[in-house]
Amino acid sequence: MVQHQVRGFLTITDDCSFTVSQFDMLSGSDVHFWGSIAPDLDNLTNGFIISDYKLNETYKNASFSVKLSRNATWDRIQVLSIWDLLTESDFGHVILPNGSDLAPAPSGNDSGGEEGKSGPFRVPTMFDNCKVLSDDYRVRWSLDEDFIDIGLEAAITIQNYMAFGWANPNANSEVMIGGDVAVAGFTEEGMPFVDDFYITRYSECTIDKDGSAHGVCPDTIYEGSDPVRLVNNTKLSYGHRRDGVSFIRYRRALVSVDTKYDLPVNYTENMTVIWALGLMRPPDTIRPYYLPQNHGGRMSVTYGHLVLNVSDQVNECLGPLDAADKEDQDLIIADANKPLVVTTGPAVHYPNPPNPSKVLYINKKEAPVLKVERGVPVKFSVQAGHDVALYITSDLIGGNATLRNKTETIYAGGSEAEGVLASPMELIWEPDRNTPDQVYYHSLFQKKMGWRVQVVDGGLSDMYNNSVLLDDQQVTFFWTLSKDSISIAARGEKKSGYIAIGFGTEMVNSYAYVGWIDDIGKGHVNSFWIDGRDASSVHPTNENLTDIRCKSENGIITFEFTRPLKPCSHNDRVECKNIIDPTTPLKVIWALGTKWSDEHLNEKNMHFETSHRPIQVLLMRGSAEAEQDLRPVLAVHGFMMFLAWGILLPGGIMAARYLKHVKGDSWYQTHVYLQYSGLAILLLGLLFAVAELRGLYVSSAHVKFGLAAIFLACVQPVNASMRPKKPSNGEEVSSKRRLWEYLHVIVGRSAIIVGIAALFSGLKHLGDRYGDENVHGYLWALILWFAIGAMIVTYLEYQEKQRRSGRILGRSNWVLGNLEEEDSIDLLSPARASAQKDAQQSGRMEVQLEPMNR
C-alpha cells in the first residue's frame, strides 16, 4: 500500500495474465495497471500501461483476472504498479525481481514483514482476519505460534490514538478496569508508536506525590523503568498514515512474561476485548509518554467491548476505510505581513508518491498545504538553492509542464525565483478573483517538489476595490473597474434561494443579474431584461459574462461575474443598450427569493423581499458608500451656471456694446462688475459640483463644454490686465491695441457661445443620468430665454446702428470743433476707422476764436 488504501493478493496465472483477489482501493482519476523496471521516481514515471483493464472505481474485497496487453511481457515488468495517469501517482506496487517470484513493495516505515523463498510474500498491511469495531475503526490480526500480530486502523486525525486490548476476565460490570491494552498512534513528528498500557481507573494517567500512578497508564510508569522490556511487551512492526487513515501493526506474545500488568490470551477461547478512540496528550517533562485522554463520545462509536475468539476466521472488513478528511499535510495560512520561508529538505511524508528525495519545505514544514486569500499579497522568501526555482502553477506535477508536452498557467515566479539563505529571493504573488480555487507551488526544474495551494475568498472586500450596502442593507454590492470591463459581486445578508440585482430605477425596465443554486448544489448566474411585473416579462439575455461564480454558505448566496462596459455593438439586441458609463451614477436595486430557474419561470419564482428605492452608486469614486439622489445638488449647480452664462456675463458684454453713448464711465463700471460677478459665480458653481460629486471626470460633452467655457472666461481678466495704452487724440491706433481689441471681443463672445452650449448639454446630461421628465420643459424654457435675449440684442444692435449713422452725419457738417475721440465709438466699428482716415486726409486745423476788444 502506497496510498488510496490499496490491499490485496496478486497471483501470476500464466505468461499473459494474473489475478487479483481480496482487492481494496479508493477510486482515483485515471487508474491503470502499470509496469516499470524500478520503483524509483524516474523509472515509475517513465513506465507503461500493461493492460487495458481500468480501475476507475472503488473496490471492496474484489477478485478479478487481468490480461496483459500484447506488447507487455513479464520480462519487461520488474515492478507492477497501480498507477494514476492524471496525478502520476503510485497507489501501490509489487516487485518482481526475477520475473516470476513476487516480492512486496519496500516501504519507508516498514520494519518487518514476512519473507521466504517459497510461498506468498506478505506485506505488513495484510492479515488473516479483520473485525469491524466501529464505522471508522477496525482490528486485523494473524496468529503466529506463540505470538499474535495485530493491526489497528482507523479513519481519525493524526492527533488521535487507537487503543485495543483484553479485559480482565475477573472484572465485574466495569470491563475497562484491569484491562491490558495497547495504545498506538503517531508522534508530533509523524512517527508511529505503540505502548503497553494497564487501566486502574476511568481517568487520564496521573502520578501522585509519592510517585504512584493510576488511571490509564503505560506499564512502565507503574514500574518506574523497563530497561530490558519486561513490562512493555508490545513490539512495533510497522505504521503509516495514508488518506486520513492511521495504521499501526504490532506484535505481542499470547502469554507475556509480565504477569502483573499483562493478561494471557487464550487463542482458543472467547475473550472480551476492549477498544477506544480519542485524543492524545503529548509528552511533557513529568510524563514523557503520549497519553490517551478521555475518549468521550457514544459507546460503539468511540469506545466499546465485545467477545472475540482470535482463532476464528473473521473477515468483516469489506472495502477500504474512506476518511472524510484525507489531507494529512500541515496547513500554513499565508499572512500578508509575514514572509513564507521556502527551503528544501528530505522527503519523509510527501503526499503524492513517487517523489524525489528532496522536496520543498515552507516555514520548516514538509510540502504543506498553503492557504491564501484572494486579494491578499503573499510574500515568499526563497532560500531553496540555485537549483530550485519556485513558481505557482496550474499543473499538479510541476517541473515545467511544457517539457512533458503539456500546458500550464504560471501565476507567479519562474526561473528567476531562486535564492539561498545568504541571499534570499523575494517573490510576491497576489491571487485575484480569477485565480482558481486550487493551484500548486513547485520547482520549475524538478517535478513533485511542492504541493497544493488552496485559494479561498477570505473576503470580497479584499478582492474588490469598492463596496456599498444597497437599500435596506440586505444586499452588499462590490465592484472593480478595469479599462473596458467591470467585475461585480453581490452578497445577500440573509438566507434566500436566489439573489438578484438590477440596473434601473425599479425592476420593470431594468437589466437584472440573478444568482442561484440548483437542486444538485451547482451555482448559476444569468442576465435578464425585465419589462413587466409577471414571470412572462423576464427575458434572458446573451450578455458576455465571464469569470462567473456562485455559491451558498449557510443559505447566504454570493455571486460574481465580469462583463464589458459596453456589451456589444449591435443595437438591435436589448442587452446592447445595457451600457455602463463609469462617470454616471449606476442605479442599483435588488431582490431576494426562494427559488429560481433559468427556464419555465412562474409566480413561485417571484421575490419575497426587494429594495424600496434605487441607490445611486458612483463607480469611479472608489469609496464604500452609496450615493443618494444628486438632483438637488445639480439643481443648485445648474442655477448658478444659468445665472452666470444666461444673465451676468451676457449682460456685461451688452453693457460694453450698447451703453457707451451714456456720458461718463458708467458703461465700463457696469461691464466690469457684471463680468467679475459672473466669473465668481461660475467658479463657485464649479467648486460646488466638484465637491459634492467628489471628483472631476472629463468624459461627458457637458464637462468638456463647461471646462472650455470657464477657461475662456478666466482668460478675459488676464486679457484685460494686458490691455495696451489708449491712443491720444489724433494718434493712430497701434497694431497691438487693435490686436488686443480683436482678441478681447472674440474670446468674450466665444466664451458666451460655449457657455450656452454647456447649459444645454448639462440639461441633456441631467436627463440621461436621472431620466427626469422635467428636463424637456427646462430645455424649452432655456431656448425661450435665449430667443428673447437674441431679440433684445437685435433691437439694441439696430438702435446702435442708427445712433452711429446720426453721429457720422453730424460730424460731416461741422467746420470748427474738437475731434476728441469718444468712447461711444465701437472699437471694432468700420465707421470709426473711416472717420479717423478722413480727418487725417482733410488736414483740418484747429482754430480758436476770441472776441475782439473794441
Short mmCIF file of N, CA and C in Angstrom, two decimals, residues 59 77 110 147 153 199 211 215 219 249 288 340 351 381 466 538 550 559 595-596 696 709 712 735 753 791 793 848:
data_model
loop_
_atom_site.label_atom_id
_atom_site.label_comp_id
_atom_site.label_asym_id
_atom_site.label_seq_id
_atom_site.Cartn_x
_atom_site.Cartn_y
_atom_site.Cartn_z
N TYR A 59 -12.99 -0.28 -5.03
CA TYR A 59 -13.06 -1.74 -4.96
C TYR A 59 -13.16 -2.18 -3.51
N ILE A 77 8.63 -6.40 -17.11
CA ILE A 77 7.96 -5.82 -15.93
C ILE A 77 8.72 -6.23 -14.68
N ASP A 110 8.40 0.46 6.92
CA ASP A 110 8.27 -0.98 7.14
C ASP A 110 9.45 -1.48 7.96
N PHE A 147 2.74 -16.01 19.18
CA PHE A 147 2.55 -14.56 19.06
C PHE A 147 1.29 -14.26 18.26
N GLU A 153 -6.41 0.03 12.55
CA GLU A 153 -6.57 1.09 11.54
C GLU A 153 -7.86 1.83 11.81
N ILE A 199 -4.98 -0.40 32.88
CA ILE A 199 -6.03 0.52 33.33
C ILE A 199 -6.38 0.22 34.78
N GLY A 211 4.79 9.21 43.91
CA GLY A 211 5.30 8.51 42.73
C GLY A 211 4.39 7.42 42.22
N GLY A 215 -4.87 5.37 36.75
CA GLY A 215 -5.60 5.78 35.56
C GLY A 215 -5.22 4.88 34.40
N ASP A 219 2.57 0.61 31.21
CA ASP A 219 3.07 -0.33 32.21
C ASP A 219 4.37 0.16 32.83
N ARG A 249 0.84 -1.62 13.00
CA ARG A 249 0.96 -3.07 13.18
C ARG A 249 1.96 -3.34 14.30
N PRO A 288 6.70 11.59 30.27
CA PRO A 288 7.33 11.55 28.94
C PRO A 288 6.70 10.50 28.03
N LEU A 340 6.78 33.82 3.76
CA LEU A 340 6.86 32.37 3.83
C LEU A 340 8.26 31.95 3.39
N PRO A 351 3.03 13.79 -0.05
CA PRO A 351 1.66 13.29 -0.24
C PRO A 351 1.37 12.68 -1.59
N SER A 381 9.99 34.11 0.71
CA SER A 381 11.43 34.31 0.80
C SER A 381 12.08 33.00 0.35
N ASN A 466 -14.14 48.32 -4.35
CA ASN A 466 -15.19 49.14 -3.78
C ASN A 466 -16.36 48.26 -3.34
N VAL A 538 -39.89 38.38 -17.81
CA VAL A 538 -38.47 38.21 -17.51
C VAL A 538 -37.84 37.47 -18.69
N CYS A 550 -20.84 31.35 -8.28
CA CYS A 550 -22.00 31.49 -7.40
C CYS A 550 -21.93 30.39 -6.36
N PHE A 559 -22.75 35.84 -5.55
CA PHE A 559 -22.39 35.56 -6.94
C PHE A 559 -21.48 36.66 -7.48
N LYS A 595 -36.76 30.50 -4.86
CA LYS A 595 -36.28 29.54 -5.85
C LYS A 595 -36.28 30.18 -7.22
N TRP A 596 -35.26 29.83 -8.01
CA TRP A 596 -35.15 30.38 -9.36
C TRP A 596 -34.83 29.27 -10.34
N LEU A 696 -13.73 65.21 -10.51
CA LEU A 696 -13.97 65.88 -11.78
C LEU A 696 -13.50 64.93 -12.87
N ALA A 709 -15.55 76.63 -21.58
CA ALA A 709 -16.16 77.94 -21.36
C ALA A 709 -15.52 78.65 -20.16
N LEU A 712 -12.14 80.03 -21.11
CA LEU A 712 -12.24 81.26 -21.90
C LEU A 712 -12.65 82.45 -21.02
N SER A 735 -1.01 98.74 -33.69
CA SER A 735 -1.37 97.35 -34.07
C SER A 735 -1.59 96.48 -32.84
N ILE A 753 -20.79 81.74 -26.20
CA ILE A 753 -21.34 80.68 -27.07
C ILE A 753 -21.08 79.30 -26.46
N MET A 791 -33.57 88.51 -29.47
CA MET A 791 -34.41 89.59 -29.99
C MET A 791 -34.01 90.94 -29.38
N VAL A 793 -31.00 91.76 -28.28
CA VAL A 793 -29.73 92.12 -28.90
C VAL A 793 -29.96 92.67 -30.31
N GLN A 848 -9.12 128.72 -32.73
CA GLN A 848 -9.85 129.23 -31.58
C GLN A 848 -10.19 130.70 -31.83
#
